[in-house]
XYZ file of C-alpha atoms in Angstrom:
324
model
C 10.476 18.794 4.762
C 9.555 20.899 7.739
C 11.927 22.954 9.847
C 13.108 19.883 11.783
C 15.052 18.221 8.987
C 18.503 19.727 9.480
C 18.563 18.569 13.099
C 17.142 15.161 12.262
C 19.580 14.434 9.448
C 22.489 15.008 11.796
C 20.976 12.813 14.477
C 20.099 9.682 12.494
C 22.360 7.207 10.757
C 22.989 3.498 10.346
C 21.129 0.543 8.841
C 18.201 -1.224 10.472
C 17.490 -4.931 10.241
C 14.830 -5.948 7.717
C 12.744 -7.580 10.429
C 12.747 -7.201 14.184
C 10.358 -7.845 17.032
C 9.784 -5.370 19.855
C 7.314 -6.289 22.614
C 4.165 -7.651 20.947
C 4.724 -5.904 17.613
C 6.307 -7.434 14.513
C 7.940 -5.169 11.935
C 8.344 -6.197 8.295
C 9.298 -4.369 5.095
C 6.397 -3.477 2.780
C 8.159 -1.247 0.226
C 11.893 -0.806 -0.291
C 14.054 1.216 -2.666
C 12.421 4.601 -2.060
C 14.296 7.911 -1.829
C 13.640 9.893 1.368
C 9.896 9.222 1.663
C 7.647 11.622 3.547
C 3.873 11.055 3.532
C 2.272 7.782 2.426
C -1.442 7.431 1.664
C -3.997 5.117 0.085
C -4.410 5.511 -3.676
C -6.809 4.054 -6.262
C -6.965 0.356 -7.193
C -5.119 -0.704 -4.052
C -2.051 1.398 -4.864
C 0.028 3.121 -2.196
C 1.047 6.701 -2.968
C 4.394 7.903 -1.621
C 5.675 11.473 -1.546
C 9.473 11.542 -1.488
C 12.232 14.129 -1.713
C 14.185 12.033 -4.265
C 17.311 14.057 -3.573
C 18.433 16.827 -1.281
C 15.981 18.815 0.774
C 16.281 21.882 -1.455
C 16.906 20.205 -4.826
C 13.284 20.476 -6.045
C 13.512 16.912 -7.364
C 10.641 15.508 -5.312
C 8.301 12.845 -6.639
C 4.987 11.115 -6.106
C 5.381 7.361 -6.542
C 2.542 4.866 -7.105
C 3.420 1.514 -5.540
C 1.744 -1.803 -6.287
C 2.593 -3.430 -2.978
C 1.374 -6.889 -3.993
C 3.104 -6.816 -7.364
C 6.260 -5.153 -6.075
C 6.341 -2.423 -8.738
C 6.840 1.331 -8.421
C 6.058 4.138 -10.889
C 6.811 7.850 -10.630
C 3.583 9.630 -11.553
C 4.670 13.223 -10.725
C 8.218 14.607 -10.550
C 10.122 17.878 -10.241
C 8.413 18.817 -6.966
C 9.792 21.319 -4.467
C 9.932 19.441 -1.154
C 6.682 17.432 -1.239
C 5.589 16.754 2.350
C 1.955 15.833 1.711
C 0.022 13.683 -0.746
C -3.680 12.808 -0.961
C -5.758 11.085 -3.625
C -9.484 11.788 -4.082
C -11.902 11.573 -7.014
C -9.275 11.202 -9.717
C -7.024 13.965 -8.409
C -3.658 13.785 -6.633
C -3.288 16.681 -4.189
C 0.285 17.566 -3.241
C 1.620 19.870 -0.538
C 4.949 21.343 -1.573
C 7.284 23.831 0.110
C 4.716 26.599 0.410
C 1.824 25.677 -1.821
C -0.880 23.169 -2.714
C -0.883 21.502 -6.137
C -3.449 19.361 -7.929
C -2.639 16.826 -10.635
C -5.453 15.061 -12.478
C -4.966 11.298 -12.420
C -7.984 9.522 -13.858
C -5.973 6.594 -15.255
C -4.016 4.857 -12.462
C -1.981 2.934 -15.063
C -0.524 6.174 -16.464
C 1.320 9.181 -15.106
C -0.628 12.064 -13.618
C -1.183 15.287 -15.505
C 1.156 18.247 -14.991
C 0.497 19.674 -11.504
C -1.305 22.991 -11.252
C -0.928 25.370 -8.301
C -4.202 25.860 -6.436
C -2.704 27.689 -3.448
C 0.683 29.392 -3.592
C 2.818 31.811 -1.588
C 1.351 30.394 1.613
C 2.732 31.671 4.895
C 5.428 29.295 6.126
C 8.386 28.916 8.472
C 11.030 29.172 5.766
C 11.221 25.417 5.211
C 7.863 23.832 4.309
C 4.261 23.170 5.270
C 2.485 19.965 6.399
C 1.005 16.644 5.383
C -2.546 16.350 3.969
C -5.460 14.557 5.658
C -8.880 13.672 4.250
C -11.843 14.387 6.515
C -14.262 11.987 4.846
C -16.712 14.671 3.689
C -14.788 15.909 0.646
C -12.706 18.410 2.615
C -9.146 17.876 3.734
C -6.679 19.427 6.155
C -3.444 21.264 5.593
C -1.384 23.577 7.803
C 0.630 26.718 7.262
C 3.679 26.685 9.505
C 4.357 29.514 11.905
C 6.591 32.492 11.291
C 6.901 35.655 13.348
C 6.351 39.258 12.346
C 7.279 41.833 15.010
C 7.092 39.120 17.667
C 3.638 37.812 16.753
C 2.393 35.213 14.296
C 2.527 36.529 10.734
C -0.897 36.750 9.043
C -2.030 33.344 7.797
C 0.795 31.445 9.482
C 0.673 28.946 12.332
C -2.785 27.798 11.269
C -4.625 24.530 10.605
C -7.040 24.854 7.674
C -9.811 22.864 6.069
C -9.807 22.963 2.270
C -12.876 22.344 0.099
C -11.912 21.246 -3.442
C -15.392 22.044 -4.754
C -14.825 25.778 -4.434
C -11.116 25.909 -3.401
C -11.914 27.695 -0.152
C -9.800 27.431 2.992
C -11.279 27.873 6.476
C -9.110 28.190 9.624
C -9.999 25.733 12.384
C -7.040 26.278 14.738
C -4.328 28.889 15.253
C -1.333 29.162 17.563
C 0.421 26.186 15.964
C 4.076 26.447 15.019
C 3.821 23.332 12.849
C 0.598 21.289 12.864
C 2.351 18.727 10.715
C 0.285 15.518 10.866
C -3.393 14.828 11.517
C -5.792 11.921 12.020
C -9.580 11.738 12.246
C -11.070 10.225 15.398
C -14.217 8.104 15.482
C -16.141 11.051 16.992
C -15.253 13.269 14.003
C -12.703 15.403 15.814
C -9.089 15.519 14.701
C -5.852 14.848 16.557
C -2.786 16.654 15.302
C 0.906 16.838 16.063
C 2.459 20.184 16.943
C 6.182 20.508 16.208
C 7.213 23.440 18.360
C 10.718 24.018 17.065
C 12.428 27.303 17.784
C 15.676 29.078 17.029
C 16.107 29.544 20.770
C 15.189 27.106 23.522
C 12.664 24.773 21.863
C 9.378 24.170 23.703
C 7.789 20.804 24.396
C 5.927 19.281 21.464
C 2.298 18.262 21.486
C -0.631 16.178 20.355
C -3.741 18.367 20.250
C -7.449 17.754 19.640
C -9.642 20.041 17.526
C -13.226 20.098 16.247
C -13.176 20.568 12.464
C -16.942 20.442 11.838
C -18.266 23.148 9.550
C -19.085 26.189 11.670
C -16.952 25.115 14.640
C -15.096 27.891 16.434
C -11.436 28.482 15.633
C -9.366 27.504 18.680
C -5.970 28.746 19.856
C -3.144 26.376 20.877
C -0.862 29.105 22.165
C 2.127 29.490 19.856
C 4.279 31.567 20.198
C 3.384 32.779 23.703
C 2.099 29.724 25.592
C 3.986 26.384 25.384
C 2.039 23.188 25.905
C 3.298 22.579 29.445
C 1.934 25.965 30.601
C -1.672 26.828 31.485
C -2.842 30.040 29.819
C -6.281 31.622 29.722
C -8.147 30.894 26.492
C -5.585 28.368 25.275
C -6.534 24.750 24.551
C -4.739 22.093 26.595
C -2.844 19.341 24.751
C -3.786 15.677 24.741
C -0.122 14.681 25.206
C 3.347 16.178 25.392
C 6.680 15.024 23.990
C 10.180 16.269 24.778
C 11.487 19.274 22.891
C 12.931 18.434 19.459
C 11.499 14.895 19.382
C 9.609 15.988 16.234
C 6.254 14.177 15.955
C 5.733 13.855 12.190
C 3.067 11.148 11.998
C -0.189 10.282 13.759
C -2.871 7.617 13.308
C -5.896 6.499 15.310
C -7.293 2.981 15.731
C -10.221 3.130 18.124
C -8.987 4.653 21.366
C -5.342 3.986 20.515
C -3.469 6.938 19.017
C -0.060 6.236 17.483
C 2.599 8.916 16.961
C 5.949 8.677 15.184
C 8.840 10.713 16.582
C 11.157 11.569 13.710
C 14.306 12.462 15.639
C 14.185 9.843 18.409
C 13.061 7.093 16.020
C 10.155 5.924 18.166
C 6.566 4.827 17.687
C 4.458 5.970 20.646
C 0.954 5.056 21.801
C -1.664 7.101 23.666
C -4.813 5.746 25.309
C -7.491 8.326 24.461
C -10.018 6.524 26.697
C -7.967 7.687 29.688
C -8.352 11.371 28.816
C -11.194 13.858 29.225
C -11.128 17.341 27.678
C -9.219 19.642 30.017
C -7.415 16.840 31.874
C -3.627 16.951 32.281
C -1.792 15.531 29.237
C -1.517 11.765 28.827
C 1.772 9.940 29.349
C 2.900 8.405 26.013
C 3.968 4.740 25.909
C 6.884 3.578 23.749
C 5.747 0.851 21.358
C 8.833 0.569 19.168
C 12.262 2.210 19.021
C 15.226 2.324 16.635
C 13.184 3.280 13.587
C 15.117 5.351 11.037
C 13.426 8.707 10.697
C 9.842 7.443 11.014
C 7.689 9.937 9.163
C 4.059 9.075 8.351
C 2.143 6.391 10.226
C -0.832 5.102 8.226
C -3.628 3.038 9.791
C -4.589 0.208 7.456
C -8.025 -1.445 7.129
C -6.675 -4.669 8.664
C -5.651 -2.859 11.862
C -1.947 -2.761 11.056
C 0.200 0.357 10.813
C 2.430 1.276 7.883
C 5.317 3.672 8.596
C 7.521 5.497 6.111
C 11.157 5.421 7.267
C 12.755 8.508 5.766
C 16.371 7.460 6.312
C 15.922 3.775 5.469
C 14.140 4.639 2.169
C 11.280 2.242 2.803
C 7.845 1.574 4.262
C 7.469 -0.938 7.074
C 4.406 -2.633 8.562
C 3.766 -3.018 12.269
C 1.165 -5.637 13.214
C -0.217 -5.790 16.747
Protein backbone atom coordinates (compact mmCIF):
# COMPACT_ATOMS: atom_id res chain seq x y z
CA UNK A 1 0.00 0.00 0.00
CA UNK A 2 1.24 3.48 0.68
CA UNK A 3 4.28 4.42 2.73
CA UNK A 4 2.39 3.93 6.02
CA UNK A 5 2.09 0.16 5.89
CA UNK A 6 5.26 -0.91 7.69
CA UNK A 7 4.34 1.21 10.71
CA UNK A 8 0.72 0.12 10.65
CA UNK A 9 1.46 -3.60 10.43
CA UNK A 10 3.57 -3.38 13.56
CA UNK A 11 0.91 -1.42 15.41
CA UNK A 12 -2.18 -3.55 14.77
CA UNK A 13 -2.98 -7.06 15.90
CA UNK A 14 -5.72 -9.15 17.47
CA UNK A 15 -9.21 -10.29 16.51
CA UNK A 16 -12.30 -8.11 16.61
CA UNK A 17 -15.78 -9.29 17.51
CA UNK A 18 -18.11 -9.96 14.58
CA UNK A 19 -20.62 -7.43 15.89
CA UNK A 20 -20.29 -4.59 18.35
CA UNK A 21 -22.15 -1.41 19.17
CA UNK A 22 -20.41 1.90 19.80
CA UNK A 23 -22.54 4.96 20.62
CA UNK A 24 -25.43 5.06 18.14
CA UNK A 25 -23.68 3.02 15.45
CA UNK A 26 -24.07 -0.71 14.84
CA UNK A 27 -21.29 -2.64 13.11
CA UNK A 28 -21.93 -5.88 11.23
CA UNK A 29 -19.89 -8.02 8.83
CA UNK A 30 -20.77 -7.66 5.14
CA UNK A 31 -17.95 -9.65 3.51
CA UNK A 32 -15.50 -12.02 5.19
CA UNK A 33 -12.63 -14.19 4.01
CA UNK A 34 -10.72 -11.50 2.11
CA UNK A 35 -6.93 -11.15 2.05
CA UNK A 36 -5.64 -7.71 3.09
CA UNK A 37 -8.28 -5.58 1.34
CA UNK A 38 -7.54 -2.00 0.35
CA UNK A 39 -10.11 -0.04 -1.68
CA UNK A 40 -13.72 -1.17 -2.08
CA UNK A 41 -16.09 0.30 -4.68
CA UNK A 42 -19.43 -0.25 -6.37
CA UNK A 43 -19.35 -2.56 -9.40
CA UNK A 44 -21.90 -3.59 -12.04
CA UNK A 45 -25.06 -5.59 -11.30
CA UNK A 46 -24.91 -4.82 -7.58
CA UNK A 47 -21.45 -6.37 -7.17
CA UNK A 48 -18.86 -4.99 -4.77
CA UNK A 49 -15.32 -4.75 -6.14
CA UNK A 50 -12.45 -5.26 -3.69
CA UNK A 51 -8.77 -4.57 -4.31
CA UNK A 52 -6.60 -6.70 -2.04
CA UNK A 53 -2.92 -7.47 -1.59
CA UNK A 54 -3.58 -11.24 -1.37
CA UNK A 55 -0.15 -11.77 0.16
CA UNK A 56 2.78 -9.71 1.31
CA UNK A 57 3.07 -6.04 0.49
CA UNK A 58 5.78 -6.63 -2.12
CA UNK A 59 4.72 -10.06 -3.42
CA UNK A 60 2.93 -8.73 -6.53
CA UNK A 61 0.09 -11.19 -5.88
CA UNK A 62 -2.67 -8.59 -5.60
CA UNK A 63 -6.19 -9.22 -6.84
CA UNK A 64 -9.47 -7.58 -7.75
CA UNK A 65 -12.37 -9.57 -6.31
CA UNK A 66 -16.02 -9.30 -7.39
CA UNK A 67 -18.31 -9.98 -4.43
CA UNK A 68 -22.00 -10.82 -4.62
CA UNK A 69 -22.87 -9.57 -1.16
CA UNK A 70 -26.43 -10.93 -1.20
CA UNK A 71 -25.41 -14.32 -2.55
CA UNK A 72 -22.27 -14.58 -0.44
CA UNK A 73 -19.96 -15.48 -3.34
CA UNK A 74 -16.57 -14.10 -4.33
CA UNK A 75 -14.68 -14.33 -7.64
CA UNK A 76 -11.18 -13.15 -8.50
CA UNK A 77 -11.50 -11.25 -11.78
CA UNK A 78 -7.91 -9.90 -12.00
CA UNK A 79 -4.78 -11.30 -10.33
CA UNK A 80 -1.00 -10.91 -10.29
CA UNK A 81 -1.17 -7.21 -9.40
CA UNK A 82 1.69 -5.25 -7.85
CA UNK A 83 0.22 -3.68 -4.70
CA UNK A 84 -3.26 -2.63 -5.89
CA UNK A 85 -4.42 0.31 -3.77
CA UNK A 86 -7.22 1.61 -6.00
CA UNK A 87 -10.08 0.13 -8.00
CA UNK A 88 -12.88 1.79 -10.00
CA UNK A 89 -15.47 0.41 -12.40
CA UNK A 90 -16.96 2.52 -15.22
CA UNK A 91 -18.50 1.73 -18.61
CA UNK A 92 -17.35 -1.88 -18.78
CA UNK A 93 -13.80 -1.17 -17.64
CA UNK A 94 -12.07 -1.92 -14.33
CA UNK A 95 -9.45 0.74 -13.57
CA UNK A 96 -6.72 -0.31 -11.14
CA UNK A 97 -4.06 1.75 -9.39
CA UNK A 98 -0.98 -0.36 -8.72
CA UNK A 99 2.39 0.46 -7.16
CA UNK A 100 3.26 3.23 -9.59
CA UNK A 101 0.88 2.95 -12.49
CA UNK A 102 -2.72 2.91 -13.72
CA UNK A 103 -4.11 -0.19 -15.43
CA UNK A 104 -7.33 -0.82 -17.35
CA UNK A 105 -8.99 -4.21 -17.73
CA UNK A 106 -12.03 -4.58 -19.98
CA UNK A 107 -14.88 -6.28 -18.14
CA UNK A 108 -18.04 -6.24 -20.22
CA UNK A 109 -19.36 -9.54 -18.83
CA UNK A 110 -19.70 -9.34 -15.02
CA UNK A 111 -20.17 -13.13 -14.85
CA UNK A 112 -16.67 -13.73 -16.26
CA UNK A 113 -13.14 -12.66 -15.42
CA UNK A 114 -11.83 -9.35 -16.70
CA UNK A 115 -9.47 -9.14 -19.64
CA UNK A 116 -5.71 -8.99 -19.08
CA UNK A 117 -4.88 -5.55 -17.62
CA UNK A 118 -3.13 -3.04 -19.84
CA UNK A 119 -0.93 -0.23 -18.52
CA UNK A 120 -2.34 3.20 -19.37
CA UNK A 121 0.02 5.18 -17.13
CA UNK A 122 3.32 3.77 -15.90
CA UNK A 123 6.52 4.91 -14.20
CA UNK A 124 4.54 7.51 -12.28
CA UNK A 125 6.38 9.56 -9.68
CA UNK A 126 5.91 7.96 -6.27
CA UNK A 127 7.25 7.78 -2.72
CA UNK A 128 8.93 4.41 -3.14
CA UNK A 129 5.92 2.45 -1.90
CA UNK A 130 2.73 3.14 -3.89
CA UNK A 131 0.17 5.66 -5.10
CA UNK A 132 -3.47 6.26 -4.08
CA UNK A 133 -7.06 5.10 -4.34
CA UNK A 134 -9.29 6.03 -7.32
CA UNK A 135 -12.39 8.24 -7.15
CA UNK A 136 -15.04 8.87 -9.81
CA UNK A 137 -16.09 12.49 -10.29
CA UNK A 138 -19.43 11.77 -11.92
CA UNK A 139 -18.57 13.39 -15.26
CA UNK A 140 -16.48 10.57 -16.73
CA UNK A 141 -13.24 11.75 -15.13
CA UNK A 142 -11.70 10.28 -12.02
CA UNK A 143 -9.03 11.19 -9.49
CA UNK A 144 -5.70 9.62 -8.69
CA UNK A 145 -2.63 10.90 -6.86
CA UNK A 146 1.10 10.56 -7.30
CA UNK A 147 2.78 10.39 -3.91
CA UNK A 148 5.51 12.81 -2.97
CA UNK A 149 9.23 12.23 -3.26
CA UNK A 150 12.04 14.75 -2.92
CA UNK A 151 14.72 15.74 -5.39
CA UNK A 152 17.38 18.10 -4.01
CA UNK A 153 15.03 19.07 -1.19
CA UNK A 154 12.02 19.91 -3.35
CA UNK A 155 9.16 17.87 -4.76
CA UNK A 156 10.32 15.74 -7.69
CA UNK A 157 8.59 16.60 -10.99
CA UNK A 158 5.12 15.04 -11.17
CA UNK A 159 5.13 13.88 -7.55
CA UNK A 160 2.99 15.03 -4.64
CA UNK A 161 0.11 15.83 -6.97
CA UNK A 162 -3.63 15.16 -7.22
CA UNK A 163 -4.72 14.58 -10.82
CA UNK A 164 -7.92 14.27 -12.79
CA UNK A 165 -7.85 11.58 -15.47
CA UNK A 166 -10.08 11.56 -18.56
CA UNK A 167 -10.46 8.03 -20.01
CA UNK A 168 -11.74 9.42 -23.32
CA UNK A 169 -8.32 10.76 -24.26
CA UNK A 170 -6.14 9.40 -21.38
CA UNK A 171 -5.10 12.89 -20.31
CA UNK A 172 -4.13 13.82 -16.76
CA UNK A 173 -4.58 17.34 -15.39
CA UNK A 174 -3.09 18.47 -12.04
CA UNK A 175 -5.62 20.02 -9.66
CA UNK A 176 -3.51 20.20 -6.48
CA UNK A 177 0.17 20.01 -5.55
CA UNK A 178 2.07 20.03 -2.27
CA UNK A 179 0.57 16.72 -1.15
CA UNK A 180 2.82 14.03 0.26
CA UNK A 181 0.09 11.41 -0.15
CA UNK A 182 -3.41 12.50 -1.24
CA UNK A 183 -4.56 8.96 -0.66
CA UNK A 184 -8.38 9.02 -0.50
CA UNK A 185 -11.00 11.35 -1.95
CA UNK A 186 -14.75 11.98 -1.86
CA UNK A 187 -17.01 14.27 -3.88
CA UNK A 188 -19.09 16.81 -1.97
CA UNK A 189 -22.60 17.88 -2.93
CA UNK A 190 -21.22 21.21 -4.21
CA UNK A 191 -18.89 19.41 -6.65
CA UNK A 192 -15.70 20.06 -4.73
CA UNK A 193 -13.59 17.21 -3.40
CA UNK A 194 -12.34 16.40 0.09
CA UNK A 195 -9.13 14.42 0.31
CA UNK A 196 -6.92 12.90 2.96
CA UNK A 197 -3.28 13.92 3.16
CA UNK A 198 -0.93 11.37 4.73
CA UNK A 199 2.08 13.44 5.66
CA UNK A 200 4.51 10.71 6.61
CA UNK A 201 8.19 11.50 6.81
CA UNK A 202 11.47 9.76 7.51
CA UNK A 203 12.11 12.38 10.18
CA UNK A 204 9.58 13.94 12.53
CA UNK A 205 6.23 13.31 10.81
CA UNK A 206 3.91 16.31 10.38
CA UNK A 207 0.23 16.42 11.27
CA UNK A 208 -2.08 14.81 8.73
CA UNK A 209 -4.95 16.54 7.00
CA UNK A 210 -8.31 16.62 5.30
CA UNK A 211 -8.23 19.19 2.50
CA UNK A 212 -10.80 20.66 0.12
CA UNK A 213 -10.13 21.30 -3.58
CA UNK A 214 -12.09 22.48 -6.62
CA UNK A 215 -11.68 19.92 -9.42
CA UNK A 216 -13.88 21.60 -12.04
CA UNK A 217 -12.38 21.77 -15.51
CA UNK A 218 -10.31 24.95 -15.74
CA UNK A 219 -10.00 25.43 -11.97
CA UNK A 220 -6.66 26.71 -10.73
CA UNK A 221 -4.13 24.24 -9.35
CA UNK A 222 -3.78 24.85 -5.61
CA UNK A 223 -0.85 24.21 -3.27
CA UNK A 224 -1.24 22.39 0.08
CA UNK A 225 2.30 23.04 1.24
CA UNK A 226 4.28 19.80 1.25
CA UNK A 227 7.20 19.60 1.94
CA UNK A 228 7.72 23.10 3.36
CA UNK A 229 4.47 24.02 5.13
CA UNK A 230 2.75 21.49 7.45
CA UNK A 231 -0.99 21.76 7.94
CA UNK A 232 -0.78 23.34 11.40
CA UNK A 233 1.27 26.26 10.03
CA UNK A 234 -0.02 29.32 8.16
CA UNK A 235 2.00 30.04 5.01
CA UNK A 236 1.39 32.58 2.27
CA UNK A 237 -0.26 31.06 -0.80
CA UNK A 238 -0.93 27.73 0.89
CA UNK A 239 -4.47 26.36 1.27
CA UNK A 240 -5.67 25.76 4.83
CA UNK A 241 -6.91 22.28 5.78
CA UNK A 242 -10.47 21.40 6.68
CA UNK A 243 -9.26 19.23 9.59
CA UNK A 244 -6.08 17.93 11.18
CA UNK A 245 -5.19 14.54 12.65
CA UNK A 246 -2.20 13.56 14.78
CA UNK A 247 1.02 12.61 13.03
CA UNK A 248 1.11 8.99 11.84
CA UNK A 249 -2.62 8.39 12.36
CA UNK A 250 -2.78 7.65 8.60
CA UNK A 251 -6.15 8.70 7.14
CA UNK A 252 -6.72 6.17 4.34
CA UNK A 253 -10.46 6.53 3.70
CA UNK A 254 -12.98 9.35 3.34
CA UNK A 255 -16.69 9.55 2.50
CA UNK A 256 -19.30 12.31 2.54
CA UNK A 257 -23.00 12.06 3.42
CA UNK A 258 -24.50 15.54 3.28
CA UNK A 259 -22.54 17.73 5.66
CA UNK A 260 -21.06 14.75 7.51
CA UNK A 261 -17.57 13.73 6.39
CA UNK A 262 -16.26 10.39 7.63
CA UNK A 263 -12.55 9.51 7.78
CA UNK A 264 -10.89 6.20 8.63
CA UNK A 265 -7.59 6.31 10.50
CA UNK A 266 -5.59 3.24 9.54
CA UNK A 267 -3.09 3.14 12.40
CA UNK A 268 -5.33 4.19 15.30
CA UNK A 269 -8.24 2.06 14.08
CA UNK A 270 -10.83 4.84 14.31
CA UNK A 271 -13.74 6.15 12.28
CA UNK A 272 -13.95 9.93 12.63
CA UNK A 273 -16.66 12.44 11.72
CA UNK A 274 -16.42 16.09 10.64
CA UNK A 275 -19.29 18.57 10.45
CA UNK A 276 -18.64 20.51 7.24
CA UNK A 277 -21.54 22.88 8.01
CA UNK A 278 -19.42 24.29 10.85
CA UNK A 279 -16.58 25.31 8.53
CA UNK A 280 -16.10 28.21 6.13
CA UNK A 281 -13.17 28.40 3.69
CA UNK A 282 -10.19 29.87 5.53
CA UNK A 283 -11.51 29.07 9.02
CA UNK A 284 -9.30 27.21 11.52
CA UNK A 285 -9.47 23.41 11.06
CA UNK A 286 -12.45 21.51 12.45
CA UNK A 287 -12.13 19.27 15.50
CA UNK A 288 -12.78 15.63 14.47
CA UNK A 289 -15.23 13.52 16.50
CA UNK A 290 -14.58 9.83 17.20
CA UNK A 291 -17.49 7.72 15.95
CA UNK A 292 -16.01 4.25 16.37
CA UNK A 293 -12.74 2.79 17.65
CA UNK A 294 -11.00 -0.59 17.71
CA UNK A 295 -11.35 -1.23 13.99
CA UNK A 296 -8.56 -3.38 12.53
CA UNK A 297 -6.72 -1.35 9.94
CA UNK A 298 -9.76 0.47 8.53
CA UNK A 299 -8.89 1.35 4.96
CA UNK A 300 -11.64 2.54 2.58
CA UNK A 301 -14.93 3.96 3.83
CA UNK A 302 -17.66 3.75 1.18
CA UNK A 303 -20.93 5.70 1.44
CA UNK A 304 -23.82 3.49 0.38
CA UNK A 305 -27.11 4.61 -1.23
CA UNK A 306 -29.03 3.68 1.94
CA UNK A 307 -26.94 6.08 4.05
CA UNK A 308 -24.80 3.39 5.65
CA UNK A 309 -21.02 3.18 5.50
CA UNK A 310 -19.02 0.14 4.42
CA UNK A 311 -15.42 -0.10 5.67
CA UNK A 312 -12.69 -2.45 4.52
CA UNK A 313 -10.72 -3.76 7.52
CA UNK A 314 -7.27 -4.57 6.18
CA UNK A 315 -6.12 -6.68 9.14
CA UNK A 316 -9.44 -8.45 9.76
CA UNK A 317 -9.72 -9.45 6.06
CA UNK A 318 -13.30 -8.26 5.76
CA UNK A 319 -15.77 -5.48 5.00
CA UNK A 320 -18.06 -4.22 7.74
CA UNK A 321 -21.16 -2.03 7.64
CA UNK A 322 -21.83 0.85 9.99
CA UNK A 323 -25.45 2.03 10.16
CA UNK A 324 -26.34 5.30 11.86
